[in-house]
Coordinates of C-alpha atoms and ligand atoms in Angstrom, one line a residue:
X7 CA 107.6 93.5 64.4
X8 CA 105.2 96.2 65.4
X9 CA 107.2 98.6 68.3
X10 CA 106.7 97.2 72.1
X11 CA 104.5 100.2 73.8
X12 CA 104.4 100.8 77.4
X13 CA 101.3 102.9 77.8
X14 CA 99.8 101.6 80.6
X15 CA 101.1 98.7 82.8
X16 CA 98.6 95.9 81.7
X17 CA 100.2 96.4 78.1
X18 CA 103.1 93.8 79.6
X19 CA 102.0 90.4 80.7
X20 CA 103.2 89.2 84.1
X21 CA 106.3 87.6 82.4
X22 CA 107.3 90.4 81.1
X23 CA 107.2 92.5 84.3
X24 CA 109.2 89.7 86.3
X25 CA 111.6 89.7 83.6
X26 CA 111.9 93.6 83.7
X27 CA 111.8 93.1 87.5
X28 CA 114.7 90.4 86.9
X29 CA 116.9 93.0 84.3
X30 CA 116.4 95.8 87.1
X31 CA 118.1 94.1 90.0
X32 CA 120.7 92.7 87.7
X33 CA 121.1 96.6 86.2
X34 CA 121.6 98.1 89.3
X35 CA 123.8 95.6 91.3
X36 CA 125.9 96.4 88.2
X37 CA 125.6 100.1 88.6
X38 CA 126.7 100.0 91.9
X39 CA 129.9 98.1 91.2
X40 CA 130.6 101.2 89.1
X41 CA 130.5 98.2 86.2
X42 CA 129.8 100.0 82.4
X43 CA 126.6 98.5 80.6
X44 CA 126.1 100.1 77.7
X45 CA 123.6 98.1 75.4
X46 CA 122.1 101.2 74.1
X47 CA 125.3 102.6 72.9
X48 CA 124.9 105.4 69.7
X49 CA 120.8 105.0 70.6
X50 CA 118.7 108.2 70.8
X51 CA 116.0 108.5 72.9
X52 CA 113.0 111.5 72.6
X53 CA 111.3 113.0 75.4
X54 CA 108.5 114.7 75.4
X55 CA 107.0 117.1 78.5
X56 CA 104.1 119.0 78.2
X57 CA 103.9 118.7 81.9
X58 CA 106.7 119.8 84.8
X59 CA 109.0 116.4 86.2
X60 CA 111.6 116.2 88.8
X61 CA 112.3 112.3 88.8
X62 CA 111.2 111.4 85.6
X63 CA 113.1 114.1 83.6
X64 CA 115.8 113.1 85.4
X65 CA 116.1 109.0 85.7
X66 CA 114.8 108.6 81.8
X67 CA 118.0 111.0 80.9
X68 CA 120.8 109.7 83.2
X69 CA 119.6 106.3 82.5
X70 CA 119.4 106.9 78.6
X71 CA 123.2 108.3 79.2
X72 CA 124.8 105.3 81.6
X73 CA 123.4 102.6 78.9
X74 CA 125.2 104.3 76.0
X75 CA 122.6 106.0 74.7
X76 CA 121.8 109.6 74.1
X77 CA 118.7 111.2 75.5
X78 CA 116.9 114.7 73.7
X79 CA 114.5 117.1 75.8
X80 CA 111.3 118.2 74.1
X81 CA 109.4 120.6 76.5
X82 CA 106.0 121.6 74.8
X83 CA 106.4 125.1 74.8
X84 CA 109.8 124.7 72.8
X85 CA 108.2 121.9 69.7
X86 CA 105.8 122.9 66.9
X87 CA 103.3 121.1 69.4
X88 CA 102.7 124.2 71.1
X89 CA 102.0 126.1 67.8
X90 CA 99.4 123.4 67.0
X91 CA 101.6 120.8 64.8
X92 CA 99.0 117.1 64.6
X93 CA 100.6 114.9 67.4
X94 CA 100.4 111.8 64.5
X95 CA 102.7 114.5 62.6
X96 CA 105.3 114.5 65.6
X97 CA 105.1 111.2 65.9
X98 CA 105.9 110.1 62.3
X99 CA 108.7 112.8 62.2
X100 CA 110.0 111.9 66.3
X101 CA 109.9 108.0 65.4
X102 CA 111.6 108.2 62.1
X103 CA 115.0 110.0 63.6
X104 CA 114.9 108.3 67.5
X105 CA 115.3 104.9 68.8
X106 CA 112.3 105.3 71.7
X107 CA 110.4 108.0 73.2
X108 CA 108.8 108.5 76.1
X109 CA 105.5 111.3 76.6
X110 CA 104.6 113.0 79.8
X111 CA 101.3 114.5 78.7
X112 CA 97.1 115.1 79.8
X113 CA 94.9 112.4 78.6
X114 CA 95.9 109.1 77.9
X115 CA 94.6 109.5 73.8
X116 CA 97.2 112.0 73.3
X117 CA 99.7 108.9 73.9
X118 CA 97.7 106.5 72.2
X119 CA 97.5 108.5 68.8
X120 CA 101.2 109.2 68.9
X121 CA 102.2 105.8 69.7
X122 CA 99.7 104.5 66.7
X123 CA 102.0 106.9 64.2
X124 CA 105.0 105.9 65.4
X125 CA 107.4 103.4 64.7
X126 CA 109.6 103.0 67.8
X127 CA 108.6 101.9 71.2
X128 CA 106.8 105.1 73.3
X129 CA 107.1 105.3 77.0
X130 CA 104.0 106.8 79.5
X131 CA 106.4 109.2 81.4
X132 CA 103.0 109.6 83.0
X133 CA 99.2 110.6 81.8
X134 CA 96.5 112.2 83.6
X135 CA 95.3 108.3 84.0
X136 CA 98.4 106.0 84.4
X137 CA 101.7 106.1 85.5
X138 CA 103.2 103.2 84.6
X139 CA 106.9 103.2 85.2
X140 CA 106.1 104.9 88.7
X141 CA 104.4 101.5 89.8
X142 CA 107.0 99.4 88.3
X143 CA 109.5 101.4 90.1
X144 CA 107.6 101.1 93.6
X145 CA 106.7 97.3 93.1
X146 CA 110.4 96.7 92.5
X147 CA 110.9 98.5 96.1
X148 CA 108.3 96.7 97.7
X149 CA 109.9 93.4 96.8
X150 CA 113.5 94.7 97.8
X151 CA 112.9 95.7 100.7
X152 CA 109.6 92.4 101.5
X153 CA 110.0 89.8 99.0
X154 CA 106.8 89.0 96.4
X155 CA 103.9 91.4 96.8
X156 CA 101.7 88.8 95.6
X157 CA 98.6 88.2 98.2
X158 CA 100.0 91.2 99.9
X159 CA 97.5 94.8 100.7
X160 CA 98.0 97.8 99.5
X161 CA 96.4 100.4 101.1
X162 CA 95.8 103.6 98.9
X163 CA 94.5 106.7 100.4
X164 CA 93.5 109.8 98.9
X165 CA 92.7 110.6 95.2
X166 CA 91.7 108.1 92.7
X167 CA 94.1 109.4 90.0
X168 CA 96.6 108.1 87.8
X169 CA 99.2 106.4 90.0
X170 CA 96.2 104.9 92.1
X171 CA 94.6 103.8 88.9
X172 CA 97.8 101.9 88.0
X173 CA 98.7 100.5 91.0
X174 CA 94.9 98.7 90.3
X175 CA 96.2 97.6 87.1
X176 CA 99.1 96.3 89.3
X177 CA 97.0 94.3 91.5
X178 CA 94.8 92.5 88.7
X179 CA 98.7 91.7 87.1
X180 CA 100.4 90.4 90.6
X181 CA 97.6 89.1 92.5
X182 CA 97.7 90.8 95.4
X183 CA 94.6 93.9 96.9
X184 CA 94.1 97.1 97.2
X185 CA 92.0 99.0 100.1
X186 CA 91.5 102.3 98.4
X187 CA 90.0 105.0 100.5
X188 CA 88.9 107.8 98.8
X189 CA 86.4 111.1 99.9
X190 CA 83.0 111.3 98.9
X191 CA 82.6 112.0 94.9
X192 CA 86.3 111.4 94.1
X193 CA 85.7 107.6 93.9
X194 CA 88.0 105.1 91.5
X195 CA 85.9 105.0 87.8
X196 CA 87.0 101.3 87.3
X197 CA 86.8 101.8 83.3
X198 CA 89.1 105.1 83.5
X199 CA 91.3 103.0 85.7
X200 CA 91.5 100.5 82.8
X201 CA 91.0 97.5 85.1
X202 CA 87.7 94.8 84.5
X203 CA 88.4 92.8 86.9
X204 CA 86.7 94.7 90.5
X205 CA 88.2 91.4 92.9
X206 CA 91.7 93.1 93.8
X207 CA 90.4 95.8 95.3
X208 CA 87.8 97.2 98.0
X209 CA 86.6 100.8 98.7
X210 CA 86.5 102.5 102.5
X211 CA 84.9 105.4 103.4
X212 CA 87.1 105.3 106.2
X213 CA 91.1 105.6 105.8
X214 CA 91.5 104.1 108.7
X215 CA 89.9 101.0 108.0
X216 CA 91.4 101.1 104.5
X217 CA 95.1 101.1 106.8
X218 CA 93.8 98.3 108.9
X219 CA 96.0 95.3 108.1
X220 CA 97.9 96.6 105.3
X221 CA 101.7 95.7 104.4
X222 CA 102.4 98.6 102.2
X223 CA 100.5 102.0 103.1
X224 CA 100.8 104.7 100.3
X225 CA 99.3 107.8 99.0
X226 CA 99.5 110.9 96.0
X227 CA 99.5 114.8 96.1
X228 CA 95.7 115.9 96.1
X229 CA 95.9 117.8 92.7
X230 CA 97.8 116.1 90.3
X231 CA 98.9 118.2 87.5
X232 CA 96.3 119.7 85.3
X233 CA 93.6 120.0 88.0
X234 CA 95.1 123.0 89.7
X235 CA 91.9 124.7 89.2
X236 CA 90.0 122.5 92.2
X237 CA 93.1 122.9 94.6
X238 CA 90.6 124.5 97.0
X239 CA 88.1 122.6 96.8
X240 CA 90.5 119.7 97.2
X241 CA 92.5 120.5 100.4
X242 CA 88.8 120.8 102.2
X243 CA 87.2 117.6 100.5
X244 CA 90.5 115.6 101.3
X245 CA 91.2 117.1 105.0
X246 CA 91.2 113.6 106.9
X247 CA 92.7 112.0 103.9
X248 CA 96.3 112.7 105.4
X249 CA 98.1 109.3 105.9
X250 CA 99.7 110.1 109.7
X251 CA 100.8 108.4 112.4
X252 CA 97.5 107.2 113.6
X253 CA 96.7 105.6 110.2
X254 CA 100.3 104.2 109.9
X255 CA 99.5 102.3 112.9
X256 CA 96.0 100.7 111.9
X257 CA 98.7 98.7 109.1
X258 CA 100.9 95.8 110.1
X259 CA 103.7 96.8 112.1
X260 CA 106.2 96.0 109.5
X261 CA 104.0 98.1 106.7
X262 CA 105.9 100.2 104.3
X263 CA 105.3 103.4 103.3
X264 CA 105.6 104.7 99.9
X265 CA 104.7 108.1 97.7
X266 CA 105.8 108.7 94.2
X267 CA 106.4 112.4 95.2
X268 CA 106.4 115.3 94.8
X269 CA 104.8 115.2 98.8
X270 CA 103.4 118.1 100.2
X271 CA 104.1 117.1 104.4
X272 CA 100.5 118.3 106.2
X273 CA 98.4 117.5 102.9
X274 CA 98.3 114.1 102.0
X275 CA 101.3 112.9 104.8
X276 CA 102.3 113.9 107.6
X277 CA 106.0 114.9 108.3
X278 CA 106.6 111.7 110.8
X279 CA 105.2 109.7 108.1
X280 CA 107.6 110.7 105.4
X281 CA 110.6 111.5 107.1
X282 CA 109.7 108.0 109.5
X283 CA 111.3 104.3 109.7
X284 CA 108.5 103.1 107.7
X285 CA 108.9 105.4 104.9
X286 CA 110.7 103.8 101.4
X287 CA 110.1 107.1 99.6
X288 CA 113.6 107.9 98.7
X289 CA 114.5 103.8 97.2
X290 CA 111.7 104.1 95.8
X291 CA 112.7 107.4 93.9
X292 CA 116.1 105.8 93.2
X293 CA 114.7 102.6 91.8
X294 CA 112.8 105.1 89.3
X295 CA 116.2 105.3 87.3
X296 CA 117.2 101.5 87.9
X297 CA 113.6 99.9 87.0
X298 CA 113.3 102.7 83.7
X299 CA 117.0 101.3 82.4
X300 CA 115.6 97.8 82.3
X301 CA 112.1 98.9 80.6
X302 CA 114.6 100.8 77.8
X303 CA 116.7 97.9 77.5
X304 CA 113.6 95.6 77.0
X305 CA 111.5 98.1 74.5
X306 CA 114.6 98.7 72.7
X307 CA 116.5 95.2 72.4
X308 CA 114.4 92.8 73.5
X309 CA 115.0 89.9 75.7
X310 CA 118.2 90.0 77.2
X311 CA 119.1 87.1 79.1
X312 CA 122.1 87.9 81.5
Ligands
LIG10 N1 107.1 110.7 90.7 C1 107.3 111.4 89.6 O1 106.9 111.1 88.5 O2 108.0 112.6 89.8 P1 108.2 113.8 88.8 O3 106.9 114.4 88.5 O4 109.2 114.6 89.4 O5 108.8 113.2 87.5
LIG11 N1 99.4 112.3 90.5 C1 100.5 113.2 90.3 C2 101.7 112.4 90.2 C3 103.0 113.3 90.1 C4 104.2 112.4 89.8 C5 100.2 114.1 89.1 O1 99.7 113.6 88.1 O2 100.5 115.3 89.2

């Protein structure tokens, strides 16, 4: 059986996600019982940074450690990677002395060619295009805290990057659409976004008509990391990108608010936003760790039916 990959979130069918979705509530209802699942007992898992991480440093090695399992820290500067060792070679090393791995690196080939030399499952801890687990984490919220999101609008404002890209993937997957509202020249590039399918999701030049309607309202940072050198440039090109109050209230009363953080409040959301009753920000941080056990459970064992 070739490894089970999760590079980008349309590598899983929808059946696979709802059963991930199923594993994650039955995972953490455990977890909160203080109940001991270990399924990945004497299991290693590799993971590699090349960029900085806050949340997913931190739920991919406490989550590694409550199922049983072992988890190793590879920062670039500290592997061979740095000195220029072939990423196919550190894959065929990685894979042959770790259970799974998961990559937080620059452009999406760099995961690709790894995962295509290696022989366990490998993880997009995110890429400068996707960020898969981040939108399995945030669907998981939206449904805890609203039910399906199927039919449901998203609203994304701001840069077209790698967790809007995947929350496009998202929509194609779940049936529901996206208003994206981006500025002038930083528009979504639907084959970069990996999606071929344009019917999930309209662009607004306007965020405010992007907000109008929507159930679940959220947005990114305005550099991501690796693009620091157009932070300038940025904070003037995305100046009335910032999701506020004003833009919180063109979305249905009962609209969430989500952001995979790290936020910067006065950029891309405004403090009231964040720190407001509509905000999910910090489940949906939490659910990081919860939704990432379930994906390690499934890449690594399989099915498991409770
Ligand atoms: N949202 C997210 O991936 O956070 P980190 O960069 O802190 O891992
Ligand atoms: N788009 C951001 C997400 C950080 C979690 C970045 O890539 O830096």
């Amino acid at each position: 059986m070739p490894p089970k990959h999760f590079l980008q979130l349309k590598d899983f069918t929808r059946d696979e996600l709802d059963h991930l979705f199923a594993r994650t509530r039955w995972i953490k209802e455990r977890f909160k019982r203080y109940e001991i699942y270990q399924p990945l007992r004497d299991r290693t898992l590799a993971m590699v940074f090349e960029k900085a991480s806050t949340r997913t440093r931190v739920s991919f090695e406490a989550g590694m450690n409550q199922l049983g399992g072992i988890a190793i820290n590879l920062n670039r500067g500290d592997t061979q990677l740095s000195r220029g060792e072939p990423i196919e070679d550190v894959a065929r090393v990685i894979s042959r002395m770790v259970d799974v791995v998961m990559i937080r690196t620059f452009e999406q080939t760099i995961i690709e060619r790894f995962a295509a030399h290696s022989r366990v499952p490998v993880i997009n801890g995110l890429t400068n295009e996707y960020h898969p687990c981040q939108i399995l984490a945030d669907i998981y919220t939206y449904i805890e805290h609203r039910g399906s999101i199927a039919g449901r609008t998203v609203a994304w404002i701001g840069d077209s990057n790698n967790v809007c890209n995947t929350w496009l993937q998202a929509a194609v997957v779940f049936g529901f659409n996206v208003h994206v509202s981006t500025p002038p020249g930083y528009a979504v590039e639907p084959e970069r976004a990996g999606i071929y399918d344009d019917s999930h999701y309209v662009s607004f030049d306007d965020p405010m008509d992007a907000c109008r309607g929507a159930d679940l309202v959220t947005t990114d940072v305005w550099t991501s990391m690796g693009f620091e050198a157009e932070n300038e440039e940025r904070r003037r090109d995305f100046e009335h990108w910032m999701v506020d109050a004003a833009k919180m209230r063109e979305a249905k009363p009962d609209a969430l608010f989500m952001h995979c953080l790290p936020a910067h409040r006065g950029e891309e959301v405004a403090a009231e936003v964040i720190d407001g009753p509509q905000s999910v920000v910090w489940d949906e941080a939490e659910n990081r760790l919860h939704a990432q056990k379930a994906l390690l459970e499934y890449v690594v064992c399989g099915w498991v039916n409770p």
